[in-house]
Tab-separated table of C-alpha atoms in Angstrom:
chain	number	residue	atom	x	y	z
A	11	MET	CA	-38.216	7.949	1.837
A	12	GLU	CA	-35.579	10.519	2.760
A	13	PRO	CA	-32.670	9.375	4.935
A	14	THR	CA	-32.649	10.671	8.492
A	15	THR	CA	-29.906	12.985	9.710
A	16	PRO	CA	-28.352	10.185	11.829
A	17	GLN	CA	-28.353	7.909	8.761
A	18	GLU	CA	-26.633	10.605	6.717
A	19	ALA	CA	-24.064	11.103	9.507
A	20	CYS	CA	-23.292	7.361	9.481
A	21	PHE	CA	-23.055	7.452	5.679
A	22	GLU	CA	-20.502	10.280	5.940
A	23	ALA	CA	-18.456	8.166	8.359
A	24	GLY	CA	-18.604	5.245	5.929
A	25	ILE	CA	-17.309	7.400	3.089
A	26	LYS	CA	-14.360	8.478	5.190
A	27	PHE	CA	-13.510	4.914	6.236
A	28	GLY	CA	-13.707	3.721	2.632
A	29	THR	CA	-11.358	6.491	1.610
A	30	LEU	CA	-8.959	5.889	4.475
A	31	TYR	CA	-8.715	2.162	4.001
A	32	HIS	CA	-8.657	1.903	0.230
A	33	GLN	CA	-6.468	4.934	-0.352
A	34	PHE	CA	-3.711	3.682	1.954
A	35	ALA	CA	-3.975	-0.130	1.701
A	36	GLY	CA	-0.801	-1.383	0.077
A	37	THR	CA	1.329	1.592	1.135
A	38	PRO	CA	4.834	0.445	2.062
A	39	VAL	CA	5.302	0.814	5.834
A	40	SER	CA	8.080	0.057	8.289
A	41	PRO	CA	8.489	0.779	11.987
A	42	ASP	CA	10.576	3.822	11.014
A	43	SER	CA	7.841	5.276	8.788
A	44	ALA	CA	4.801	4.312	10.894
A	45	ASP	CA	4.485	7.660	12.718
A	46	SER	CA	4.634	9.762	9.565
A	47	LEU	CA	2.161	7.475	7.779
A	48	GLU	CA	-0.250	7.716	10.733
A	49	ARG	CA	-0.122	11.523	10.530
A	50	ALA	CA	-0.550	11.538	6.751
A	51	MET	CA	-3.605	9.291	6.986
A	52	GLU	CA	-5.149	11.401	9.760
A	53	GLU	CA	-4.552	14.687	7.971
A	54	ALA	CA	-5.863	13.390	4.644
A	55	ILE	CA	-9.156	12.219	6.135
A	56	GLU	CA	-9.574	15.278	8.365
A	57	ASN	CA	-9.638	17.367	5.161
A	58	GLN	CA	-13.002	15.837	4.281
A	59	PRO	CA	-16.241	17.636	5.194
A	60	PHE	CA	-17.820	16.861	8.591
A	61	CYS	CA	-14.749	15.039	9.919
A	62	GLU	CA	-14.036	16.201	13.454
A	63	SER	CA	-11.072	13.951	14.223
A	64	VAL	CA	-9.199	10.846	13.147
A	65	THR	CA	-6.714	8.822	15.159
A	66	VAL	CA	-4.693	6.219	13.284
A	67	ASP	CA	-2.558	3.761	15.232
A	68	ILE	CA	-0.216	1.586	13.208
A	69	LEU	CA	0.424	-1.436	15.411
A	70	GLU	CA	4.194	-1.388	15.315
A	71	GLU	CA	4.566	-4.582	17.368
A	72	VAL	CA	2.392	-6.491	14.872
A	73	LEU	CA	4.314	-4.917	11.994
A	74	ALA	CA	7.667	-5.796	13.581
A	75	ALA	CA	6.572	-9.413	14.069
A	76	GLU	CA	5.604	-9.585	10.393
A	77	LEU	CA	8.924	-8.109	9.312
A	78	ALA	CA	10.854	-10.597	11.451
A	79	GLU	CA	9.568	-13.305	9.096
A	80	ARG	CA	10.510	-11.443	5.896
A	81	SER	CA	13.677	-10.486	4.119
A	82	ALA	CA	12.298	-7.011	3.281
A	83	ASP	CA	12.489	-4.024	5.630
A	84	TYR	CA	8.862	-3.057	5.033
A	85	ALA	CA	5.402	-4.538	4.583
A	86	GLU	CA	2.331	-3.412	2.682
A	87	LEU	CA	-0.207	-1.688	4.916
A	88	THR	CA	-3.273	-3.828	5.592
A	89	GLY	CA	-6.030	-3.726	8.180
A	90	ARG	CA	-4.183	-6.070	10.502
A	91	PHE	CA	-1.576	-3.368	11.131
A	92	VAL	CA	-4.015	-0.508	11.816
A	93	GLU	CA	-6.563	0.600	14.391
A	94	VAL	CA	-8.578	3.751	13.713
A	95	GLU	CA	-10.972	5.956	15.634
A	96	MET	CA	-12.948	8.657	13.849
A	97	VAL	CA	-15.532	11.270	14.821
A	98	VAL	CA	-17.922	12.738	12.259
A	99	ALA	CA	-20.278	15.617	13.070
A	100	TYR	CA	-23.151	16.174	10.651
A	101	GLU	CA	-26.046	18.582	11.204
A	102	GLY	CA	-26.217	18.101	14.958
A	103	CYS	CA	-25.364	14.379	14.975
A	104	THR	CA	-22.024	13.070	16.182
A	105	VAL	CA	-20.886	9.613	15.120
A	106	ARG	CA	-17.958	7.904	16.855
A	107	THR	CA	-16.556	5.067	14.781
A	108	SER	CA	-13.634	2.667	14.873
A	109	MET	CA	-11.811	0.047	12.853
A	110	ALA	CA	-10.072	-2.997	14.292
A	111	MET	CA	-9.522	-6.554	13.206
A	112	ASP	CA	-12.403	-8.966	13.695
A	113	GLY	CA	-10.783	-12.318	13.001
A	114	ASP	CA	-9.143	-11.789	9.622
A	115	TYR	CA	-11.371	-8.873	8.576
A	116	PRO	CA	-10.842	-5.151	9.289
A	117	ARG	CA	-14.256	-4.338	10.815
A	118	MET	CA	-15.421	-0.725	10.668
A	119	SER	CA	-18.017	-0.019	13.343
A	120	VAL	CA	-20.353	2.698	14.539
A	121	ASP	CA	-19.573	2.856	18.257
A	122	GLU	CA	-21.799	5.739	19.301
A	123	LEU	CA	-24.366	8.011	17.685
A	124	ARG	CA	-25.472	11.173	19.494
A	125	GLU	CA	-28.075	13.643	18.329
A	126	GLY	CA	-28.188	17.229	19.453
């Protein structure tokens, strides 16, 4: 059975989320570098085929609270510091996706799928 176009569009979104998360997890980040890291993540993923847009929000207040408990001036990037929205357009299908924490897990979700 061949995958449907909407299934392929969702697959493309999954590839981009896997790349985004696993490429940048562990990157040193501080409140001072959060903006530039957000832009770097967005631009890297937007280079991929079918990616319409990516918005990365490093949760600086969560990061600052973490750093208040540490002696270092930075932390390693993990899902608890990041929220992401992404739009993928593939052969007439548009997939809106997001990533946010669900308990202690960074959940990547398909929020909307439009055909045509």
